[in-house]
mmCIF file of C-alpha atoms and ligand atoms in Angstrom:
data_model
loop_
_atom_site.group_PDB
_atom_site.id
_atom_site.type_symbol
_atom_site.label_atom_id
_atom_site.label_comp_id
_atom_site.label_asym_id
_atom_site.label_seq_id
_atom_site.Cartn_x
_atom_site.Cartn_y
_atom_site.Cartn_z
ATOM 1 C CA UNK A 1 61.484 20.515 41.808
ATOM 2 C CA UNK A 2 63.543 19.614 38.772
ATOM 3 C CA UNK A 3 63.600 15.971 39.892
ATOM 4 C CA UNK A 4 59.863 15.982 40.541
ATOM 5 C CA UNK A 5 59.177 17.255 37.015
ATOM 6 C CA UNK A 6 61.526 14.707 35.472
ATOM 7 C CA UNK A 7 59.967 11.890 37.506
ATOM 8 C CA UNK A 8 56.441 12.891 36.414
ATOM 9 C CA UNK A 9 57.554 13.034 32.779
ATOM 10 C CA UNK A 10 59.253 9.657 32.924
ATOM 11 C CA UNK A 11 56.245 8.001 34.581
ATOM 12 C CA UNK A 12 53.894 9.702 32.109
ATOM 13 C CA UNK A 13 55.895 8.489 29.087
ATOM 14 C CA UNK A 14 55.810 4.900 30.375
ATOM 15 C CA UNK A 15 52.042 4.919 30.974
ATOM 16 C CA UNK A 16 51.152 6.715 27.739
ATOM 17 C CA UNK A 17 53.128 4.259 25.611
ATOM 18 C CA UNK A 18 51.235 1.367 27.179
ATOM 19 C CA UNK A 19 47.732 2.874 26.799
ATOM 20 C CA UNK A 20 45.484 0.378 25.012
ATOM 21 C CA UNK A 21 42.490 2.568 24.174
ATOM 22 C CA UNK A 22 41.661 6.219 23.457
ATOM 23 C CA UNK A 23 39.715 6.233 26.715
ATOM 24 C CA UNK A 24 42.842 5.174 28.701
ATOM 25 C CA UNK A 25 44.750 7.938 26.949
ATOM 26 C CA UNK A 26 42.197 10.584 27.912
ATOM 27 C CA UNK A 27 42.245 9.407 31.555
ATOM 28 C CA UNK A 28 46.039 9.752 31.551
ATOM 29 C CA UNK A 29 45.881 13.280 30.085
ATOM 30 C CA UNK A 30 43.485 14.391 32.817
ATOM 31 C CA UNK A 31 45.634 12.686 35.505
ATOM 32 C CA UNK A 32 48.815 14.488 34.397
ATOM 33 C CA UNK A 33 47.860 17.761 32.701
ATOM 34 C CA UNK A 34 44.319 18.312 34.049
ATOM 35 C CA UNK A 35 43.328 20.811 36.757
ATOM 36 C CA UNK A 36 44.295 18.401 39.490
ATOM 37 C CA UNK A 37 46.914 16.570 37.394
ATOM 38 C CA UNK A 38 50.370 15.655 38.704
ATOM 39 C CA UNK A 39 52.253 18.271 36.653
ATOM 40 C CA UNK A 40 49.716 21.009 37.435
ATOM 41 C CA UNK A 41 50.065 20.399 41.173
ATOM 42 C CA UNK A 42 53.856 20.681 40.947
ATOM 43 C CA UNK A 43 53.605 23.954 39.054
ATOM 44 C CA UNK A 44 51.448 25.397 41.813
ATOM 45 C CA UNK A 45 54.493 25.218 44.048
ATOM 46 C CA UNK A 46 56.447 27.633 41.785
ATOM 47 C CA UNK A 47 55.558 30.487 44.122
ATOM 48 C CA UNK A 48 57.880 29.025 46.746
ATOM 49 C CA UNK A 49 60.900 29.259 44.422
ATOM 50 C CA UNK A 50 63.451 32.038 44.312
ATOM 51 C CA UNK A 51 63.343 34.675 41.583
ATOM 52 C CA UNK A 52 66.312 33.115 39.718
ATOM 53 C CA UNK A 53 65.014 29.597 39.878
ATOM 54 C CA UNK A 54 61.450 30.389 38.792
ATOM 55 C CA UNK A 55 62.089 31.054 35.028
ATOM 56 C CA UNK A 56 64.331 27.995 34.765
ATOM 57 C CA UNK A 57 61.736 25.716 36.331
ATOM 58 C CA UNK A 58 59.007 27.356 34.305
ATOM 59 C CA UNK A 59 60.856 26.570 31.112
ATOM 60 C CA UNK A 60 61.492 23.000 32.220
ATOM 61 C CA UNK A 61 57.831 22.447 33.130
ATOM 62 C CA UNK A 62 56.613 23.869 29.811
ATOM 63 C CA UNK A 63 59.036 21.649 27.934
ATOM 64 C CA UNK A 64 57.750 18.613 29.866
ATOM 65 C CA UNK A 65 54.135 19.613 29.135
ATOM 66 C CA UNK A 66 54.868 19.976 25.421
ATOM 67 C CA UNK A 67 56.681 16.634 25.272
ATOM 68 C CA UNK A 68 53.820 14.875 27.057
ATOM 69 C CA UNK A 69 51.206 16.508 24.811
ATOM 70 C CA UNK A 70 53.125 15.522 21.681
ATOM 71 C CA UNK A 71 53.398 11.946 22.847
ATOM 72 C CA UNK A 72 49.669 11.856 23.731
ATOM 73 C CA UNK A 73 48.854 13.025 20.239
ATOM 74 C CA UNK A 74 51.154 10.525 18.560
ATOM 75 C CA UNK A 75 49.808 7.569 20.549
ATOM 76 C CA UNK A 76 46.196 8.732 19.989
ATOM 77 C CA UNK A 77 46.782 8.754 16.235
ATOM 78 C CA UNK A 78 48.185 5.216 16.328
ATOM 79 C CA UNK A 79 45.287 3.982 18.430
ATOM 80 C CA UNK A 80 42.726 5.565 16.076
ATOM 81 C CA UNK A 81 44.329 3.871 13.094
ATOM 82 C CA UNK A 82 44.402 0.558 14.920
ATOM 83 C CA UNK A 83 40.709 0.866 15.888
ATOM 84 C CA UNK A 84 39.826 1.626 12.284
ATOM 85 C CA UNK A 85 41.729 -1.341 10.859
ATOM 86 C CA UNK A 86 40.303 -3.612 13.593
ATOM 87 C CA UNK A 87 36.794 -2.479 12.603
ATOM 88 C CA UNK A 88 37.481 -3.139 8.926
ATOM 89 C CA UNK A 89 38.770 -6.615 9.765
ATOM 90 C CA UNK A 90 35.763 -7.323 11.958
ATOM 91 C CA UNK A 91 33.271 -6.212 9.327
ATOM 92 C CA UNK A 92 34.724 -8.140 6.469
ATOM 93 C CA UNK A 93 31.984 -9.329 4.077
ATOM 94 C CA UNK A 94 32.036 -12.887 2.890
ATOM 95 C CA UNK A 95 30.945 -12.545 -0.712
ATOM 96 C CA UNK A 96 30.944 -16.314 -1.180
ATOM 97 C CA UNK A 97 27.892 -16.831 1.093
ATOM 98 C CA UNK A 98 24.915 -17.863 -1.129
ATOM 99 C CA UNK A 99 22.379 -15.004 -1.575
ATOM 100 C CA UNK A 100 18.693 -14.996 -0.667
ATOM 101 C CA UNK A 101 16.537 -16.176 -3.539
ATOM 102 C CA UNK A 102 14.254 -13.468 -4.920
ATOM 103 C CA UNK A 103 10.819 -14.937 -5.539
ATOM 104 C CA UNK A 104 8.989 -13.274 -8.388
ATOM 105 C CA UNK A 105 5.264 -12.832 -7.667
ATOM 106 C CA UNK A 106 2.299 -13.261 -10.008
ATOM 107 C CA UNK A 107 -0.823 -11.239 -10.589
ATOM 108 C CA UNK A 108 -3.717 -12.311 -8.387
ATOM 109 C CA UNK A 109 -6.561 -14.009 -10.339
ATOM 110 C CA UNK A 110 -8.846 -11.064 -9.478
ATOM 111 C CA UNK A 111 -6.286 -8.598 -10.855
ATOM 112 C CA UNK A 112 -5.880 -10.719 -13.990
ATOM 113 C CA UNK A 113 -9.637 -10.773 -14.589
ATOM 114 C CA UNK A 114 -10.008 -7.038 -13.826
ATOM 115 C CA UNK A 115 -7.272 -6.187 -16.308
ATOM 116 C CA UNK A 116 -8.816 -8.417 -18.950
ATOM 117 C CA UNK A 117 -12.162 -6.617 -18.524
ATOM 118 C CA UNK A 118 -10.426 -3.209 -18.590
ATOM 119 C CA UNK A 119 -8.635 -4.126 -21.827
ATOM 120 C CA UNK A 120 -11.943 -5.001 -23.516
ATOM 121 C CA UNK A 121 -13.591 -1.695 -22.528
ATOM 122 C CA UNK A 122 -10.539 0.453 -23.261
ATOM 123 C CA UNK A 123 -10.715 -1.075 -26.744
ATOM 124 C CA UNK A 124 -14.313 0.181 -26.986
ATOM 125 C CA UNK A 125 -13.270 3.720 -26.084
ATOM 126 C CA UNK A 126 -14.320 3.683 -22.428
ATOM 127 C CA UNK A 127 -12.396 5.513 -19.708
ATOM 128 C CA UNK A 128 -11.609 4.035 -16.290
ATOM 129 C CA UNK A 129 -13.051 5.983 -13.345
ATOM 130 C CA UNK A 130 -12.475 5.522 -9.631
ATOM 131 C CA UNK A 131 -14.367 6.436 -6.487
ATOM 132 C CA UNK A 132 -13.902 6.101 -2.727
ATOM 133 C CA UNK A 133 -14.591 2.836 -0.903
ATOM 134 C CA UNK A 134 -15.825 4.809 2.107
ATOM 135 C CA UNK A 135 -18.822 6.476 0.519
ATOM 136 C CA UNK A 136 -21.646 8.760 1.562
ATOM 137 C CA UNK A 137 -25.086 7.209 2.009
ATOM 138 C CA UNK A 138 -26.215 9.889 -0.454
ATOM 139 C CA UNK A 139 -23.976 8.612 -3.289
ATOM 140 C CA UNK A 140 -24.444 4.929 -2.458
ATOM 141 C CA UNK A 141 -28.243 5.005 -2.062
ATOM 142 C CA UNK A 142 -30.189 8.305 -2.237
ATOM 143 C CA UNK A 143 -28.778 9.640 -5.501
ATOM 144 C CA UNK A 144 -29.204 6.166 -6.986
ATOM 145 C CA UNK A 145 -32.939 6.355 -6.349
ATOM 146 C CA UNK A 146 -32.820 3.789 -3.505
ATOM 147 C CA UNK A 147 -35.350 5.161 -1.008
ATOM 148 C CA UNK A 148 -35.006 5.129 2.766
ATOM 149 C CA UNK A 149 -36.993 1.881 3.102
ATOM 150 C CA UNK A 150 -35.036 -0.046 0.445
ATOM 151 C CA UNK A 151 -33.858 -3.401 1.909
ATOM 152 C CA UNK A 152 -30.245 -2.961 0.732
ATOM 153 C CA UNK A 153 -29.992 0.008 3.145
ATOM 154 C CA UNK A 154 -30.676 -2.259 6.111
ATOM 155 C CA UNK A 155 -28.005 -2.430 8.818
ATOM 156 C CA UNK A 156 -27.892 -6.182 8.236
ATOM 157 C CA UNK A 157 -26.693 -5.570 4.684
ATOM 158 C CA UNK A 158 -24.504 -2.485 4.889
ATOM 159 C CA UNK A 159 -21.487 -1.480 6.983
ATOM 160 C CA UNK A 160 -22.228 1.992 8.312
ATOM 161 C CA UNK A 161 -19.492 4.288 9.613
ATOM 162 C CA UNK A 162 -22.214 6.654 10.844
ATOM 163 C CA UNK A 163 -25.675 7.687 9.652
ATOM 164 C CA UNK A 164 -24.334 9.474 6.589
ATOM 165 C CA UNK A 165 -21.269 7.401 5.675
ATOM 166 C CA UNK A 166 -20.887 3.715 4.811
ATOM 167 C CA UNK A 167 -18.598 1.276 3.008
ATOM 168 C CA UNK A 168 -19.925 1.280 -0.547
ATOM 169 C CA UNK A 169 -22.116 -1.754 -1.262
ATOM 170 C CA UNK A 170 -21.707 -1.385 -5.027
ATOM 171 C CA UNK A 171 -19.612 0.518 -7.577
ATOM 172 C CA UNK A 172 -22.734 2.388 -8.793
ATOM 173 C CA UNK A 173 -22.015 5.517 -6.646
ATOM 174 C CA UNK A 174 -19.067 6.193 -8.986
ATOM 175 C CA UNK A 175 -21.714 6.802 -11.717
ATOM 176 C CA UNK A 176 -23.127 9.628 -9.607
ATOM 177 C CA UNK A 177 -19.703 11.160 -8.974
ATOM 178 C CA UNK A 178 -18.842 11.087 -12.684
ATOM 179 C CA UNK A 179 -22.223 12.510 -13.801
ATOM 180 C CA UNK A 180 -21.890 15.309 -11.249
ATOM 181 C CA UNK A 181 -18.479 16.274 -12.600
ATOM 182 C CA UNK A 182 -18.659 15.574 -16.309
ATOM 183 C CA UNK A 183 -21.066 16.486 -19.086
ATOM 184 C CA UNK A 184 -22.148 13.785 -21.597
ATOM 185 C CA UNK A 185 -20.986 12.013 -23.643
ATOM 186 C CA UNK A 186 -19.917 9.781 -20.749
ATOM 187 C CA UNK A 187 -18.426 6.335 -21.334
ATOM 188 C CA UNK A 188 -16.798 4.866 -18.261
ATOM 189 C CA UNK A 189 -16.145 1.688 -16.346
ATOM 190 C CA UNK A 190 -15.293 1.665 -12.650
ATOM 191 C CA UNK A 191 -13.719 -1.474 -11.237
ATOM 192 C CA UNK A 192 -13.310 -1.654 -7.478
ATOM 193 C CA UNK A 193 -13.829 -3.242 -4.098
ATOM 194 C CA UNK A 194 -17.265 -3.272 -2.489
ATOM 195 C CA UNK A 195 -18.550 -4.357 0.929
ATOM 196 C CA UNK A 196 -21.657 -6.076 2.215
ATOM 197 C CA UNK A 197 -22.474 -7.460 5.607
ATOM 198 C CA UNK A 198 -22.381 -11.115 4.483
ATOM 199 C CA UNK A 199 -21.066 -14.100 6.430
ATOM 200 C CA UNK A 200 -18.073 -15.806 4.852
ATOM 201 C CA UNK A 201 -18.731 -19.070 3.007
ATOM 202 C CA UNK A 202 -17.750 -20.701 -0.290
ATOM 203 C CA UNK A 203 -19.760 -18.205 -2.342
ATOM 204 C CA UNK A 204 -19.947 -15.132 -0.054
ATOM 205 C CA UNK A 205 -17.444 -12.665 1.301
ATOM 206 C CA UNK A 206 -18.033 -9.322 3.064
ATOM 207 C CA UNK A 207 -15.577 -7.805 0.590
ATOM 208 C CA UNK A 208 -15.698 -8.510 -3.126
ATOM 209 C CA UNK A 209 -15.158 -6.783 -6.466
ATOM 210 C CA UNK A 210 -17.417 -5.269 -9.092
ATOM 211 C CA UNK A 211 -16.990 -3.414 -12.323
ATOM 212 C CA UNK A 212 -19.585 -0.822 -13.158
ATOM 213 C CA UNK A 213 -20.245 0.513 -16.627
ATOM 214 C CA UNK A 214 -22.034 3.723 -17.593
ATOM 215 C CA UNK A 215 -22.805 5.307 -20.946
ATOM 216 C CA UNK A 216 -24.793 8.564 -21.119
ATOM 217 C CA UNK A 217 -25.383 10.584 -24.269
ATOM 218 C CA UNK A 218 -28.189 11.779 -26.522
ATOM 219 C CA UNK A 219 -30.094 8.850 -28.024
ATOM 220 C CA UNK A 220 -28.558 5.908 -26.135
ATOM 221 C CA UNK A 221 -30.906 2.913 -26.347
ATOM 222 C CA UNK A 222 -31.435 -0.541 -24.897
ATOM 223 C CA UNK A 223 -30.151 -1.848 -28.250
ATOM 224 C CA UNK A 224 -26.778 -0.210 -27.490
ATOM 225 C CA UNK A 225 -26.723 -1.946 -24.110
ATOM 226 C CA UNK A 226 -27.492 -5.381 -25.567
ATOM 227 C CA UNK A 227 -24.948 -4.936 -28.373
ATOM 228 C CA UNK A 228 -22.256 -3.908 -25.907
ATOM 229 C CA UNK A 229 -22.954 -6.785 -23.534
ATOM 230 C CA UNK A 230 -22.920 -9.312 -26.413
ATOM 231 C CA UNK A 231 -19.550 -8.094 -27.566
ATOM 232 C CA UNK A 232 -18.108 -8.105 -24.044
ATOM 233 C CA UNK A 233 -19.454 -11.608 -23.316
ATOM 234 C CA UNK A 234 -17.837 -12.955 -26.481
ATOM 235 C CA UNK A 235 -14.495 -11.262 -25.719
ATOM 236 C CA UNK A 236 -14.523 -12.530 -22.154
ATOM 237 C CA UNK A 237 -15.936 -16.051 -22.495
ATOM 238 C CA UNK A 238 -15.408 -16.975 -26.148
ATOM 239 C CA UNK A 239 -16.799 -16.260 -29.607
ATOM 240 C CA UNK A 240 -19.698 -18.742 -29.314
ATOM 241 C CA UNK A 241 -21.093 -17.171 -26.147
ATOM 242 C CA UNK A 242 -24.701 -15.910 -26.248
ATOM 243 C CA UNK A 243 -26.434 -13.636 -23.750
ATOM 244 C CA UNK A 244 -29.939 -13.629 -22.285
ATOM 245 C CA UNK A 245 -31.723 -10.788 -20.478
ATOM 246 C CA UNK A 246 -34.277 -11.524 -17.763
ATOM 247 C CA UNK A 247 -36.483 -8.692 -16.445
ATOM 248 C CA UNK A 248 -35.432 -7.576 -12.984
ATOM 249 C CA UNK A 249 -35.601 -4.575 -10.658
ATOM 250 C CA UNK A 250 -32.865 -2.140 -9.671
ATOM 251 C CA UNK A 251 -33.847 1.226 -8.190
ATOM 252 C CA UNK A 252 -31.403 3.108 -10.450
ATOM 253 C CA UNK A 253 -32.326 1.553 -13.829
ATOM 254 C CA UNK A 254 -35.611 1.305 -15.689
ATOM 255 C CA UNK A 255 -36.123 -1.088 -17.387
ATOM 256 C CA UNK A 256 -33.708 -3.395 -15.574
ATOM 257 C CA UNK A 257 -32.440 -6.863 -16.383
ATOM 258 C CA UNK A 258 -30.297 -9.631 -15.025
ATOM 259 C CA UNK A 259 -27.974 -10.891 -17.708
ATOM 260 C CA UNK A 260 -26.896 -14.514 -18.216
ATOM 261 C CA UNK A 261 -24.305 -15.946 -20.595
ATOM 262 C CA UNK A 262 -24.234 -19.439 -22.059
ATOM 263 C CA UNK A 263 -22.086 -21.639 -19.824
ATOM 264 C CA UNK A 264 -18.388 -21.273 -20.806
ATOM 265 C CA UNK A 265 -17.676 -24.832 -19.714
ATOM 266 C CA UNK A 266 -20.307 -26.820 -21.603
ATOM 267 C CA UNK A 267 -21.297 -24.189 -24.172
ATOM 268 C CA UNK A 268 -24.926 -24.451 -23.115
ATOM 269 C CA UNK A 269 -25.703 -28.164 -23.006
ATOM 270 C CA UNK A 270 -25.587 -28.572 -19.225
ATOM 271 C CA UNK A 271 -22.747 -29.413 -16.801
ATOM 272 C CA UNK A 272 -21.605 -29.125 -13.170
ATOM 273 C CA UNK A 273 -20.483 -25.500 -13.505
ATOM 274 C CA UNK A 274 -23.910 -24.243 -14.667
ATOM 275 C CA UNK A 275 -25.706 -26.858 -12.538
ATOM 276 C CA UNK A 276 -27.294 -28.154 -15.753
ATOM 277 C CA UNK A 277 -28.960 -24.784 -16.317
ATOM 278 C CA UNK A 278 -26.877 -24.047 -19.428
ATOM 279 C CA UNK A 279 -26.817 -20.333 -18.493
ATOM 280 C CA UNK A 280 -24.760 -18.499 -15.857
ATOM 281 C CA UNK A 281 -25.832 -15.147 -14.429
ATOM 282 C CA UNK A 282 -23.009 -12.606 -14.581
ATOM 283 C CA UNK A 283 -24.394 -9.097 -14.255
ATOM 284 C CA UNK A 284 -27.187 -6.631 -13.635
ATOM 285 C CA UNK A 285 -27.993 -3.904 -16.150
ATOM 286 C CA UNK A 286 -30.584 -1.462 -17.401
ATOM 287 C CA UNK A 287 -31.365 2.002 -18.722
ATOM 288 C CA UNK A 288 -30.369 4.765 -16.288
ATOM 289 C CA UNK A 289 -33.497 5.819 -14.336
ATOM 290 C CA UNK A 290 -34.710 9.355 -15.166
ATOM 291 C CA UNK A 291 -34.590 10.215 -11.443
ATOM 292 C CA UNK A 292 -30.883 9.355 -11.345
ATOM 293 C CA UNK A 293 -30.216 11.612 -14.344
ATOM 294 C CA UNK A 294 -32.211 14.402 -12.654
ATOM 295 C CA UNK A 295 -30.256 13.907 -9.409
ATOM 296 C CA UNK A 296 -27.131 14.632 -11.445
ATOM 297 C CA UNK A 297 -28.609 17.709 -13.164
ATOM 298 C CA UNK A 298 -29.045 15.955 -16.501
ATOM 299 C CA UNK A 299 -32.326 16.412 -18.363
ATOM 300 C CA UNK A 300 -33.860 12.946 -19.098
ATOM 301 C CA UNK A 301 -35.719 14.468 -22.055
ATOM 302 C CA UNK A 302 -32.349 15.213 -23.679
ATOM 303 C CA UNK A 303 -30.065 12.493 -22.374
ATOM 304 C CA UNK A 304 -30.406 8.754 -21.863
ATOM 305 C CA UNK A 305 -27.975 6.081 -20.837
ATOM 306 C CA UNK A 306 -27.343 2.512 -19.845
ATOM 307 C CA UNK A 307 -25.509 1.029 -16.873
ATOM 308 C CA UNK A 308 -24.379 -2.415 -15.848
ATOM 309 C CA UNK A 309 -22.590 -3.984 -12.891
ATOM 310 C CA UNK A 310 -20.621 -7.218 -12.968
ATOM 311 C CA UNK A 311 -19.136 -9.307 -10.136
ATOM 312 C CA UNK A 312 -15.428 -9.756 -10.863
ATOM 313 C CA UNK A 313 -14.735 -12.455 -8.273
ATOM 314 C CA UNK A 314 -17.347 -14.776 -9.777
ATOM 315 C CA UNK A 315 -15.922 -14.399 -13.256
ATOM 316 C CA UNK A 316 -12.371 -14.942 -11.946
ATOM 317 C CA UNK A 317 -13.474 -18.060 -10.078
ATOM 318 C CA UNK A 318 -15.362 -19.593 -12.944
ATOM 319 C CA UNK A 319 -12.609 -18.874 -15.440
ATOM 320 C CA UNK A 320 -9.913 -20.404 -13.236
ATOM 321 C CA UNK A 321 -12.006 -23.320 -11.940
ATOM 322 C CA UNK A 322 -11.875 -22.064 -8.325
ATOM 323 C CA UNK A 323 -14.821 -23.413 -6.337
ATOM 324 C CA UNK A 324 -14.370 -21.623 -3.016
ATOM 325 C CA UNK A 325 -14.301 -17.827 -2.750
ATOM 326 C CA UNK A 326 -12.302 -17.939 0.487
ATOM 327 C CA UNK A 327 -9.279 -19.177 -1.460
ATOM 328 C CA UNK A 328 -9.133 -15.810 -3.269
ATOM 329 C CA UNK A 329 -8.632 -13.900 -0.032
ATOM 330 C CA UNK A 330 -6.406 -16.213 2.005
ATOM 331 C CA UNK A 331 -3.308 -15.160 0.062
ATOM 332 C CA UNK A 332 -1.717 -18.586 0.262
ATOM 333 C CA UNK A 333 1.063 -18.467 -2.317
ATOM 334 C CA UNK A 334 0.928 -22.215 -2.910
ATOM 335 C CA UNK A 335 -2.615 -21.687 -4.170
ATOM 336 C CA UNK A 336 -2.176 -18.363 -5.995
ATOM 337 C CA UNK A 337 0.951 -19.534 -7.869
ATOM 338 C CA UNK A 338 -1.187 -21.876 -9.960
ATOM 339 C CA UNK A 339 -2.865 -19.082 -11.909
HETATM 340 N N1 LIG B 1 -25.193 -2.207 -8.542
HETATM 341 C C1 LIG B 1 -25.924 -3.389 -8.886
HETATM 342 C C2 LIG B 1 -25.613 -4.470 -7.846
HETATM 343 O O1 LIG B 1 -24.663 -4.351 -7.113
HETATM 344 C C3 LIG B 1 -25.582 -3.891 -10.258
HETATM 345 C C4 LIG B 1 -26.041 -2.962 -11.336
HETATM 346 C C5 LIG B 1 -25.238 -1.949 -11.797
HETATM 347 C C6 LIG B 1 -27.286 -3.116 -11.916
HETATM 348 C C7 LIG B 1 -25.656 -1.081 -12.788
HETATM 349 C C8 LIG B 1 -27.731 -2.277 -12.913
HETATM 350 C C9 LIG B 1 -26.924 -1.280 -13.349
HETATM 351 O O2 LIG B 1 -26.333 -5.441 -7.747
#
């Protein structure tokens, strides 16, 4: 038995020293010291030995087991260190490789125009309000005094989610939300995205941008509206700009007007931009309809107000000389970089 143990130990030492991976080492451990390992099988034969021999062999076998375990541990440690240094060598980073260029973006022309408009109104003491783009039919139409049969409510014109919910067709529903939640004096603008069921062409897009304005207080007059619009037109298009109001109809204002400014390209003498009309239409406006005030629990005998709505995309296009609306939404950097 002594020879058997010595032979197993010698063979084990040879194999363990040559092990190339931790996995090989584990296989060897199981093959020698495991339940069915070589050394374990030899020890099972101890019962056949005489009473004098048994403790001697037992001691020898334990010694062999300890020696093998120690060697396994030592080789495992070496292999682990080698694997680690191999990994470090493999993953070496070449810091001389040229980096990726970071391209700095620019504000989209619509964002630039929106911010310019916001700046003007913040300077006049207005606050910026926001509302949801998915809006109730109540806020978008009913509360704004647009009756059931109003053409803008047609399925051809409006994207409905269901009978009671649609994509807002205008920023005017934000007026309703603010008046429901806030007592006058109210002085807000609400810029945002709006949706209409239009086919895409050079001047139409099913998604575009508006900025709504609303002022409600005691004693607000049409004169206040005209004065405000004059000031805004001059800030936006230049000191020499004049405005012109043409009577119009909106369900939520009375009286209502469409508002033109003198052409910012020719100054009002006629050119390609204004199609020789000298004036360019930029917004709709009017005095808040008494029904709208009532819908928001405000007494029209005490309060009055004005509202206006302006298309941002149009202003952005005309100010940057862009002649096709589609260019604003294609997000082609070669185009957008120019502004
Ligand atoms: N909401 C109107 C539109 O989209 C514009 C508007 C706003 C007109 C406020 C008057 C007052 O056409």
